[in-house]
Coordinates of C-alpha atoms in Angstrom, one line a residue:
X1 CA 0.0 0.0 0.0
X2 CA 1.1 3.3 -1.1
X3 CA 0.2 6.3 1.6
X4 CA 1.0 10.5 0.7
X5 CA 3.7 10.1 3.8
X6 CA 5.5 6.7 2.3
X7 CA 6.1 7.5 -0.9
X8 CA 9.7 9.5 -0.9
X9 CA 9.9 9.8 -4.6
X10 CA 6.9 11.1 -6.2
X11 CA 7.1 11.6 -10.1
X12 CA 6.6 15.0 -11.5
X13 CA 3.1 16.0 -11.1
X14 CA 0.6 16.2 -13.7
X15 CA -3.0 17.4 -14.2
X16 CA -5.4 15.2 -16.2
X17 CA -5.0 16.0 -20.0
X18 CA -6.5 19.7 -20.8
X19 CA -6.7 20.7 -17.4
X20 CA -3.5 22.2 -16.7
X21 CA -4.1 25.2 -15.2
X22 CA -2.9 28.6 -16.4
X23 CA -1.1 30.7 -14.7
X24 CA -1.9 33.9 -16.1
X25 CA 0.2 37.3 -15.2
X26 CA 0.6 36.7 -11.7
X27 CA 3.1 33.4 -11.1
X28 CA 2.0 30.1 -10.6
X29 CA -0.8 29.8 -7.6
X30 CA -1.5 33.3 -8.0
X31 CA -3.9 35.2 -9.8
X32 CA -4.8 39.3 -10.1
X33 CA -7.3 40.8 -6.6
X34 CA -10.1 41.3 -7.0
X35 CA -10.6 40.3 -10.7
X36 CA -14.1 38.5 -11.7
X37 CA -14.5 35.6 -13.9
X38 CA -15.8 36.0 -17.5
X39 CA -19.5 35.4 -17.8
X40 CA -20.0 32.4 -19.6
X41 CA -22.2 32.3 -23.1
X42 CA -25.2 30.9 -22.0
X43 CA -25.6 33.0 -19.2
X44 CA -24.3 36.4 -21.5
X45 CA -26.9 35.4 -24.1
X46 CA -29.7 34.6 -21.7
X47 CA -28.7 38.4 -20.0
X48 CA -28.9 40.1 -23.4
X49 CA -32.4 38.3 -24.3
X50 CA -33.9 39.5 -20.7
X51 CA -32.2 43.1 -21.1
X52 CA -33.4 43.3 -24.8
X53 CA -36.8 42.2 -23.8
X54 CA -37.5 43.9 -21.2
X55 CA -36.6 47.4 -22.8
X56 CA -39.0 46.5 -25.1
X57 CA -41.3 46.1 -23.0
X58 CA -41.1 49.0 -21.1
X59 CA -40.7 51.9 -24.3
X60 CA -44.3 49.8 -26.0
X61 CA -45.6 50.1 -22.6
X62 CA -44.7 53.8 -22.5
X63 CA -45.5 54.7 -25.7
X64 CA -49.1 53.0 -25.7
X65 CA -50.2 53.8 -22.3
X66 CA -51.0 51.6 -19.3
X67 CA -53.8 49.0 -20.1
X68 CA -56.5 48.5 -17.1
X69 CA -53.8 50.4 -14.6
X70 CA -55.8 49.8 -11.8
X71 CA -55.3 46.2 -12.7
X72 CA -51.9 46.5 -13.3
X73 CA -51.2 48.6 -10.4
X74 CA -52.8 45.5 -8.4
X75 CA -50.6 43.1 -9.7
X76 CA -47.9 45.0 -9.4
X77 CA -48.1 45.5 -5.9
X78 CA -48.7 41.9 -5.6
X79 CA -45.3 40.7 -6.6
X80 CA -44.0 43.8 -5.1
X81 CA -44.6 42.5 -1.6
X82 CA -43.7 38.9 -2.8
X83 CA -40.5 39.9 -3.9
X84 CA -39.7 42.4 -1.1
X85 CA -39.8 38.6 1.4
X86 CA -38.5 36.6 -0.7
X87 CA -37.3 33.2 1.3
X88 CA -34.5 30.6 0.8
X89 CA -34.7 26.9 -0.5
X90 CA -32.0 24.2 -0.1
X91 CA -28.8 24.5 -2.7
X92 CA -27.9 28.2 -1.3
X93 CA -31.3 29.7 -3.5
X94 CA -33.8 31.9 -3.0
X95 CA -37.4 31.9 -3.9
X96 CA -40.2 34.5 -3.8
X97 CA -43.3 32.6 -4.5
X98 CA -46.1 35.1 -4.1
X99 CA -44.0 37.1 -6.4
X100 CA -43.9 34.5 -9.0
X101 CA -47.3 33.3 -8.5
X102 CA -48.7 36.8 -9.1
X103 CA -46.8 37.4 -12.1
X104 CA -47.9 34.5 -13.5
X105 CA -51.8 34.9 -12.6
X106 CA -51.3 38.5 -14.5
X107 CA -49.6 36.3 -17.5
X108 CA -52.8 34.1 -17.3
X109 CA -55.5 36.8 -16.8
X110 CA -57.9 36.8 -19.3
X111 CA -60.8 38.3 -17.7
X112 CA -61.6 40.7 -14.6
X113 CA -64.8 40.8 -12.7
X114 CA -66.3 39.0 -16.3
X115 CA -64.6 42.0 -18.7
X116 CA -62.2 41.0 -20.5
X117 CA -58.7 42.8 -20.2
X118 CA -57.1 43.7 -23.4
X119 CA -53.4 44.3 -21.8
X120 CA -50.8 41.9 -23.8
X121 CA -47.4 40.4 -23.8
X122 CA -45.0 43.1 -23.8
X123 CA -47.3 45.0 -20.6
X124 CA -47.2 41.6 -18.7
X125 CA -43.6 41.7 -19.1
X126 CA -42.6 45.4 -18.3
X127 CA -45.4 45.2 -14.9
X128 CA -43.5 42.1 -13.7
X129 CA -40.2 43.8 -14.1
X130 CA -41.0 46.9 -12.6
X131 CA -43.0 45.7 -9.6
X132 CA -40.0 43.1 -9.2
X133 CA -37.3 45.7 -9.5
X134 CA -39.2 47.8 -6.9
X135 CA -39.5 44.6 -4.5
X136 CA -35.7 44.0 -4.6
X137 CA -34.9 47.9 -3.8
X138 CA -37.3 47.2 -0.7
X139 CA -35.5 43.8 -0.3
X140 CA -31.8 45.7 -0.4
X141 CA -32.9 48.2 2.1
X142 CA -31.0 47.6 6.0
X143 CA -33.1 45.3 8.1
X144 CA -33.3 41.9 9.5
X145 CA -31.8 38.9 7.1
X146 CA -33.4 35.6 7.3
X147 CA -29.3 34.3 6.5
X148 CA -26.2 35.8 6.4
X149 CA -23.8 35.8 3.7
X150 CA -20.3 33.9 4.1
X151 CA -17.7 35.7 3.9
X152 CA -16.2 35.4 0.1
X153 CA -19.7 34.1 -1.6
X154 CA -21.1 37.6 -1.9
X155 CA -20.0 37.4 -5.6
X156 CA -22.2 34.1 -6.1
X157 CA -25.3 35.3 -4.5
X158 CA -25.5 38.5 -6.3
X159 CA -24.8 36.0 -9.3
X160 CA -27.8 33.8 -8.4
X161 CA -30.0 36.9 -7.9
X162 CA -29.0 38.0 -11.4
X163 CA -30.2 34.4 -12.6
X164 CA -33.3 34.4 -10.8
X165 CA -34.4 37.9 -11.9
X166 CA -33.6 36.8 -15.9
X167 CA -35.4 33.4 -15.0
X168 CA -38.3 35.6 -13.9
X169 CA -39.0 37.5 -16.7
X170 CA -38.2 34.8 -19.1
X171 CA -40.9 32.3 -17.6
X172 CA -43.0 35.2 -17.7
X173 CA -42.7 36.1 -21.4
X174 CA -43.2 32.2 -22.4
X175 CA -46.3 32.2 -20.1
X176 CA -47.5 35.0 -21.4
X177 CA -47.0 34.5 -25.4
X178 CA -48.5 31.2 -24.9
X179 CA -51.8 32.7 -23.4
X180 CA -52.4 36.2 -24.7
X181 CA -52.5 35.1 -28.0
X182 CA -54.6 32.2 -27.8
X183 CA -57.2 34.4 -25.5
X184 CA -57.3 37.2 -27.6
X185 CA -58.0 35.4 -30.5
X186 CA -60.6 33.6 -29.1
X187 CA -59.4 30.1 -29.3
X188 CA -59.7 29.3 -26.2
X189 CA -63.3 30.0 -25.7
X190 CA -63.4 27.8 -28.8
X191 CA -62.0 25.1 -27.5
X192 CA -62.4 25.2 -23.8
X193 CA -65.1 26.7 -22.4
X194 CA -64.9 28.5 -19.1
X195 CA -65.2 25.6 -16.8
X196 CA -62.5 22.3 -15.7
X197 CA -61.2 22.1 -19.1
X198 CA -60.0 25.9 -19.0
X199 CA -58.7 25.3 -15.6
X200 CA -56.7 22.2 -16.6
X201 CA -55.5 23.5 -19.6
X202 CA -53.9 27.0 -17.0
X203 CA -52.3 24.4 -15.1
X204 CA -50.9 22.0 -18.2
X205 CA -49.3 25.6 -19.6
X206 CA -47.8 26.6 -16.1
X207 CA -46.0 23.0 -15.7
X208 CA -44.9 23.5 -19.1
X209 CA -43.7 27.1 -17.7
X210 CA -41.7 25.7 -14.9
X211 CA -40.7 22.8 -16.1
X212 CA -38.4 25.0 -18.9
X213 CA -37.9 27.4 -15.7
X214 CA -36.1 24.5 -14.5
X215 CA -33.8 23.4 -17.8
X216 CA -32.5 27.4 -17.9
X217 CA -32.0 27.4 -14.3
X218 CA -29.9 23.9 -14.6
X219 CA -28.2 25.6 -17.6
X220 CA -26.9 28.9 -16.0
X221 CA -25.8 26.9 -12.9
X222 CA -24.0 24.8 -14.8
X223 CA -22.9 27.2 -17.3
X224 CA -21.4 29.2 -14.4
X225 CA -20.2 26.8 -12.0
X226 CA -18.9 23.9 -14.5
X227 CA -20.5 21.5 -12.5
X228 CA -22.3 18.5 -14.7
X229 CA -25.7 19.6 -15.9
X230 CA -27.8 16.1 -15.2
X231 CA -27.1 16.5 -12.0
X232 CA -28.2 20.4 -11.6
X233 CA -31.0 19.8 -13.4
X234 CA -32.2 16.8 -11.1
X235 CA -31.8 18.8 -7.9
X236 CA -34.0 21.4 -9.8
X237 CA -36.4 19.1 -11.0
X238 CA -36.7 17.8 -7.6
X239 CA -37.7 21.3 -6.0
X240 CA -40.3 21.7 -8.4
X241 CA -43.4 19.4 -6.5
X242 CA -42.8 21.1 -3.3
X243 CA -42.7 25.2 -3.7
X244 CA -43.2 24.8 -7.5
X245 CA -46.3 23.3 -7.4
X246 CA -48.1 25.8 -4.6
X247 CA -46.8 28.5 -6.8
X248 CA -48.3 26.6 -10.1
X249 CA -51.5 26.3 -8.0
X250 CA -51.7 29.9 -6.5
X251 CA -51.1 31.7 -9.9
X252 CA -53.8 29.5 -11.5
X253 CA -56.4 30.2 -8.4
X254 CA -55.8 33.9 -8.3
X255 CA -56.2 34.0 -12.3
X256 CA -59.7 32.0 -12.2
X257 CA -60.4 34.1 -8.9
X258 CA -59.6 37.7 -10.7
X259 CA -62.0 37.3 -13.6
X260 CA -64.9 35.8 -11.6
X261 CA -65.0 38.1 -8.3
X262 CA -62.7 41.0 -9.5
X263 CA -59.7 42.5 -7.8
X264 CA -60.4 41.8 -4.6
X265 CA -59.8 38.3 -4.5
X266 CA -55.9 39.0 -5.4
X267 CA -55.4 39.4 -1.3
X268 CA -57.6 36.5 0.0
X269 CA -56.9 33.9 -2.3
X270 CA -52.7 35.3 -2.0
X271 CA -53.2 34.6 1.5
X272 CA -52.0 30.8 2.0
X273 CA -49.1 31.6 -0.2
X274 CA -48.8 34.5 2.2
X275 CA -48.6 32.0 5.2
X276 CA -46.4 29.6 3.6
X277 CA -43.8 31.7 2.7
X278 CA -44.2 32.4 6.5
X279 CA -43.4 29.1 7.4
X280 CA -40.7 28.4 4.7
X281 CA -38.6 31.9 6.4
X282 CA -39.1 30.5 10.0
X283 CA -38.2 26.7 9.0
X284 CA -35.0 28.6 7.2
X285 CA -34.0 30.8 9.7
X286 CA -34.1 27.5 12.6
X287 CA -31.8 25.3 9.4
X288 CA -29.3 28.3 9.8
X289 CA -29.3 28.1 13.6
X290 CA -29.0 24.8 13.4
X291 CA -25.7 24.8 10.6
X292 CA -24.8 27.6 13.0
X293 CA -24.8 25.2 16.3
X294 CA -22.6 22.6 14.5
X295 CA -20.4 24.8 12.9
X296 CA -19.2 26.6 16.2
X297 CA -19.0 22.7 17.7
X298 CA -17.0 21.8 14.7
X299 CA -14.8 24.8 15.5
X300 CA -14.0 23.3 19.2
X301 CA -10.7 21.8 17.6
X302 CA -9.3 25.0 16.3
X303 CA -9.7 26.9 19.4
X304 CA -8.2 23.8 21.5
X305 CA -5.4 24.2 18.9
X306 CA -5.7 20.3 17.5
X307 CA -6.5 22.0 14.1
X308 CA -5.7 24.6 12.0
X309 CA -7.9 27.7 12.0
X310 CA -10.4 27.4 9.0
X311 CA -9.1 24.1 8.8
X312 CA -13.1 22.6 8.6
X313 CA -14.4 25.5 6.6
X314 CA -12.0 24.5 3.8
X315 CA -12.5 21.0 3.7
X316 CA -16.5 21.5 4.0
X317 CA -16.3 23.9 1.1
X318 CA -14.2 22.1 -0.9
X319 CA -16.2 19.1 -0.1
X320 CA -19.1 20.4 -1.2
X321 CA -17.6 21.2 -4.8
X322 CA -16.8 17.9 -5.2
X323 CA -19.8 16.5 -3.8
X324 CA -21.4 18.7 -6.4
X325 CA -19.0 17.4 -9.5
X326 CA -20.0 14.0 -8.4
X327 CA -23.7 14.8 -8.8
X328 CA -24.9 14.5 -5.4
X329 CA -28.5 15.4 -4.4
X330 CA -29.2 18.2 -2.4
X331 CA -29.8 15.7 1.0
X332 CA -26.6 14.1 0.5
X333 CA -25.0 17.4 -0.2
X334 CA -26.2 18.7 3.1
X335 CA -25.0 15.5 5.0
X336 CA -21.8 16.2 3.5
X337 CA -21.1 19.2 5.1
X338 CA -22.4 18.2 8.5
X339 CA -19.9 15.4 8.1
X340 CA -17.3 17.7 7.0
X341 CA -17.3 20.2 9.3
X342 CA -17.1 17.6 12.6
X343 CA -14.9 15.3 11.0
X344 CA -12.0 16.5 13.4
X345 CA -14.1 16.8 16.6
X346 CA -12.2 12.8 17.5
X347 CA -9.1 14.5 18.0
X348 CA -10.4 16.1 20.9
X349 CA -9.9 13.0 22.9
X350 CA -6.1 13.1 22.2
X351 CA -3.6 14.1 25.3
X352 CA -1.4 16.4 22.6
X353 CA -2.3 17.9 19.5
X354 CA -1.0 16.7 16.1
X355 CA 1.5 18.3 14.5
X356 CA -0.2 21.0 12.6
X357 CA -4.2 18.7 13.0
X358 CA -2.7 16.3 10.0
X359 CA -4.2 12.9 10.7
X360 CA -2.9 11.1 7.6
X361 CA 0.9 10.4 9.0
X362 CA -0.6 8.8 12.3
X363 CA -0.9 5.0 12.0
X364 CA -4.2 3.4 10.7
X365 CA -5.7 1.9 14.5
X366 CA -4.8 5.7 15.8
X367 CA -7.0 6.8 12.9
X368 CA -9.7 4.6 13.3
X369 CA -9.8 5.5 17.1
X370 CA -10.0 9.1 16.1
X371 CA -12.7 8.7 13.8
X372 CA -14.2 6.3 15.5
X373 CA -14.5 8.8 18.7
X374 CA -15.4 11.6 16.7
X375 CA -18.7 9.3 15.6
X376 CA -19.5 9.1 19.4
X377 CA -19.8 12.4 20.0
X378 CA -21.4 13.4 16.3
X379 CA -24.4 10.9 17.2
X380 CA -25.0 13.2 20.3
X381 CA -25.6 16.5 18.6
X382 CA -29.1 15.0 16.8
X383 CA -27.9 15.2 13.0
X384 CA -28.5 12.3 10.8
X385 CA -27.0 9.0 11.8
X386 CA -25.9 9.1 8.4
X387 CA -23.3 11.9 9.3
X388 CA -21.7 9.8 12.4
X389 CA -21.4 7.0 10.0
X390 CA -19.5 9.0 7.9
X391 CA -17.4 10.3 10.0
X392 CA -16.8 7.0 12.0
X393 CA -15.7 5.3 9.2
X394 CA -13.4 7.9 7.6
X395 CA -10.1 5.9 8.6
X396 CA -11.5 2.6 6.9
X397 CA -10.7 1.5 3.5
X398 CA -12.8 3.8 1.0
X399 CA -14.1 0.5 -0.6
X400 CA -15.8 0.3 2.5
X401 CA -17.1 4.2 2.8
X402 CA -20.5 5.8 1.9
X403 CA -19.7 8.4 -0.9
X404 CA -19.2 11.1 1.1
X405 CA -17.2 9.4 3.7
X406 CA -14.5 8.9 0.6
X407 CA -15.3 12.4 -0.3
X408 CA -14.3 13.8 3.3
X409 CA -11.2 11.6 3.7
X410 CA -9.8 12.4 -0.1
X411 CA -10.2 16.4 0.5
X412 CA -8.8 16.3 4.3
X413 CA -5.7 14.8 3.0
X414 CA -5.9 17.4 0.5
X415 CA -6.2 20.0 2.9
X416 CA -3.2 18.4 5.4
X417 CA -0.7 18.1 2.2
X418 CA -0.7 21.8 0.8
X419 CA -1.3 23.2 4.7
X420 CA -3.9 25.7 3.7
X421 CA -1.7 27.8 0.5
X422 CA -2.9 27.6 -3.0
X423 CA 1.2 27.6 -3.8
X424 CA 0.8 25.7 -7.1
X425 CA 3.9 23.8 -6.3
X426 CA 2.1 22.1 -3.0
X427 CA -1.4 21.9 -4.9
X428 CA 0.6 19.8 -7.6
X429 CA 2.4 17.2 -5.0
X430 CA -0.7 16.7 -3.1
X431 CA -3.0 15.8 -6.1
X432 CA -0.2 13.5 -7.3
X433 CA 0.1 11.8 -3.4
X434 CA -3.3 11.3 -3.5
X435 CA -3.2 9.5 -7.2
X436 CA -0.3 7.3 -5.8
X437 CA -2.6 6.2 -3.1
X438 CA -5.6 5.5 -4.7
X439 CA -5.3 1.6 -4.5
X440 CA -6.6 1.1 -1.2
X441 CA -6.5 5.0 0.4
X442 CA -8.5 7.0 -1.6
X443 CA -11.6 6.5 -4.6
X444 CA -10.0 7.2 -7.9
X445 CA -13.5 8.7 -9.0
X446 CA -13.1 11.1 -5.9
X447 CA -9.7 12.1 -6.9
X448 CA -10.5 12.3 -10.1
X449 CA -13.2 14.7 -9.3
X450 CA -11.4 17.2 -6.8
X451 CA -8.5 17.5 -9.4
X452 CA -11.4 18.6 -11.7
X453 CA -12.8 21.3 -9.5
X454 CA -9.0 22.3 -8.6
X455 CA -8.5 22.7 -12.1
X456 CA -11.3 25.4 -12.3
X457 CA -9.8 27.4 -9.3
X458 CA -12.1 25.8 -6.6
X459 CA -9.2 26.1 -3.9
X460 CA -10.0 29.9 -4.4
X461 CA -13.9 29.3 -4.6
X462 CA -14.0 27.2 -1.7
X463 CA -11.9 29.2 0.7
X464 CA -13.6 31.7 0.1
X465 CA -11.0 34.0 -0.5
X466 CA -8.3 34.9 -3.0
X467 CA -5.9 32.3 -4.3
X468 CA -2.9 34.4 -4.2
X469 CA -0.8 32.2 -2.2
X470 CA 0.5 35.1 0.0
X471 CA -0.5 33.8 3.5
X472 CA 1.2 30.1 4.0
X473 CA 0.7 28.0 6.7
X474 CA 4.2 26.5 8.1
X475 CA 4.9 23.5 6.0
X476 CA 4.1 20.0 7.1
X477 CA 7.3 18.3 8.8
X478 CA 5.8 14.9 7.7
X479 CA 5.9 16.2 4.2
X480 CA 9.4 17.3 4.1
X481 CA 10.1 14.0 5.3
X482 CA 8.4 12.4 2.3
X483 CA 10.0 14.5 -0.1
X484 CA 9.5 18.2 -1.0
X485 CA 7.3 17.9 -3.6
X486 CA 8.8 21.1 -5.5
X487 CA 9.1 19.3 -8.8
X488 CA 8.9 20.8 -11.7
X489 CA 6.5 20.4 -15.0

């Protein structure tokens, strides 16, 4: 067997075949402050096609005149208010669904209080855009937060926000171009009559609405993260029956609701989306409490001084990217960082501190012990059992690991080789121990996968910070005594 500590003459390190990395005007591990990543083409294009139509929108809108404005003004203040509370979802997103279900019940409206509204496409689009852009100023505006951001990720949520607004208006438009027309020309009546037909029919065009609301969404995640689209669009697939379908639902009632009664059926029949989005905030803000509660436990070993401070944020992070690469669900994903962040909290029963929190120099029944304490005390905090399993079985051979037990073990050892530094020279011996070890140490797939996302700068990403390599951690004594690791290409 082959270990990172016993193998005194590793070969020159090399990435997989076209995923060297480059590096660029700064030096090797470094790259310029503060610069931003190029906006991939899908995401570009699907910007331009939201900026293009919603200008559009807005001059016909102008230029014509206001359709029905008390209407409109109605609506408008609908998904206002949705999208001044908007709440968040598992997978670090956000959701306003009384926003969304308003804007689509204005996308579906064909009738109010028995008239028939004559407003089209373009003043559907350019109401839902300025209500929504009206609800975000409210939304930006200092106050209580349901979460917090992490430090570093500020970048990726005002990403996502971006993505959900273009989403918005996109899903919008379809919905819209779909119905209008069709109303307005009178097929419908043709076809279906005011009564279940009608109503089925709403609902057939707002699944279709969502279900493409889910294939963009899945293609500007993976667009801008790199990480395999099946995957993405599974996790979004799988959100869709719980909030998706009381937002399909809502926009169809209030529609139906808004040409029988009239305008004043937009707040009762808004309020159980109202009082769900209620629930979904509180439920959200007791998860982050929670994530909270187990990351200051997880943090026990860095103020004892058994690990390195950030030690468990970086490996959670960086576990999470790979967990991600790998196509894991969002439940795994989530076990995966509880697992993570408490994989260290064995050490704790050790008299002294290991050199610099490495565990992979220490001999395999002191590992096991560790992990195997460290499973002890993870079954007593109420996560999963799933979690203590993982963490319990770290030291074992990854043949006989969950997933994200091989996961944790492959990017800890990760984390002990380069100490913390995106130096390109101790990224490049690490990645190459770990190949060397992958007969009985480490999953090849796993391996495979983390030299992946450390190809696309997820050191930097997952960190949190910049990779510029200028604040190293002492280097590992049981390293030097392997070898330096300081080849060249």
């Amino acid at each position: 067997m082959t270990s990172p500590r016993d193998d005194p003459a590793a070969g020159p390190p090399r990435w997989p075949p076209g995923r060297r990395p480059r590096h660029g005007r700064h030096g090797r591990g470094a790259s310029r402050a503060g610069a931003r990543p190029r906006t991939p083409l899908v995401v570009g294009a699907a910007y331009a096609a939201t900026a293009l139509l919603t200008v559009v929108a807005i001059g016909w809108t102008a230029w014509a005149g206001v359709a029905e404005p008390a209407t409109a003004t109605a609506f408008g203040a609908l998904i206002a208010v949705g999208e001044a509370a908007r709440i968040p979802l598992p997978g670090d997103r956000e959701a306003a669904p009384l926003a969304t279900a308003g804007a689509l019940a204005y996308a579906l409206l064909g009738e109010a209080d028995g008239a028939p509204t004559s407003h089209g496409v373009l003043q559907v689009v350019a109401v839902v855009v300025v209500a929504a852009a009206l609800g975000r100023l409210a939304n930006a505006l200092p106050g209580p937060r349901t979460t917090r951001a992490v430090p570093g990720t500020q970048d990726t949520a005002d990403a996502r926000s971006l993505d959900n607004a273009a989403r918005r208006v996109l899903a919008v438009a379809f919905a819209a171009t779909c119905f209008q027309p069709l109303y307005n020309s009178g097929l419908l009546r043709r076809f279906f009559d005011p009564g279940p037909l009608y109503a089925l029919f709403l609902f057939a065009l707002l699944a279709l609405t969502a279900l493409c609301d889910a294939v963009l969404a899945a293609t500007l995640a993976a667009a801008r993260t790199g990480h395999p689209f099946a995957p993405v669009l599974r996790d979004e697939l799988r959100a869709l029956p719980t909030i998706g379908s009381a937002v399909c639902a809502g926009g169809v009632v209030m529609a139906l609701a808004v040409g029988v009664a009239g305008l004043w059926a937009l707040p009762v029949f808004s309020l159980p989306l109202l009082l769900t989005q209620v629930s979904f905030r509180r439920h959200a803000a007791i998860r982050a409490t929670y994530r909270q509660t187990i990351a200051s436990l997880a943090r026990a070993t860095e103020v004892a001084g058994y690990t390195p401070t950030g030690h468990a944020r970086r490996v959670t992070a960086l576990s999470r990217e790979v967990g991600r690469e790998l196509g894991m669900a969002q439940r795994e994903l989530l076990l995966l960082e509880y697992a993570a962040l408490m994989h260290d909290i064995g050490q704790l029963s050790l008299v002294d501190p290991v050199p610099g929190g490495a565990t992979e120099p220490l001999e395999p029944e002191e590992r096991r012990r560790i992990a195997l304490l460290g499973g002890v005390v993870v079954r007593q905090t109420g996560v999963p059992a799933e979690v203590a399993v993982i963490v319990e079985r770290q030291a074992d051979p990854y043949r006989e690991q969950p997933l994200a037990g091989r996961i944790v073990r492959a990017v800890n050892a990760y984390e002990d080789l380069t100490g913390g530094t995106a130096a390109l020279d101790r990224r490049l011996a690490a990645v190459e121990r770990l190949r060397l070890s992958t007969a009985r140490d480490y999953d090849p797939g796993v391996v495979e996968a983390l030299t992946r996302v450390l190809a696309r700068g997820g050191t930097a990403r997952a960190a949190g910070g910049e990779p510029d390599g200028n604040e190293r951690r002492p280097r590992p004594a049981w390293l030097d005594a392997a070898g330096d690791g300081k080849e060249e290409w």
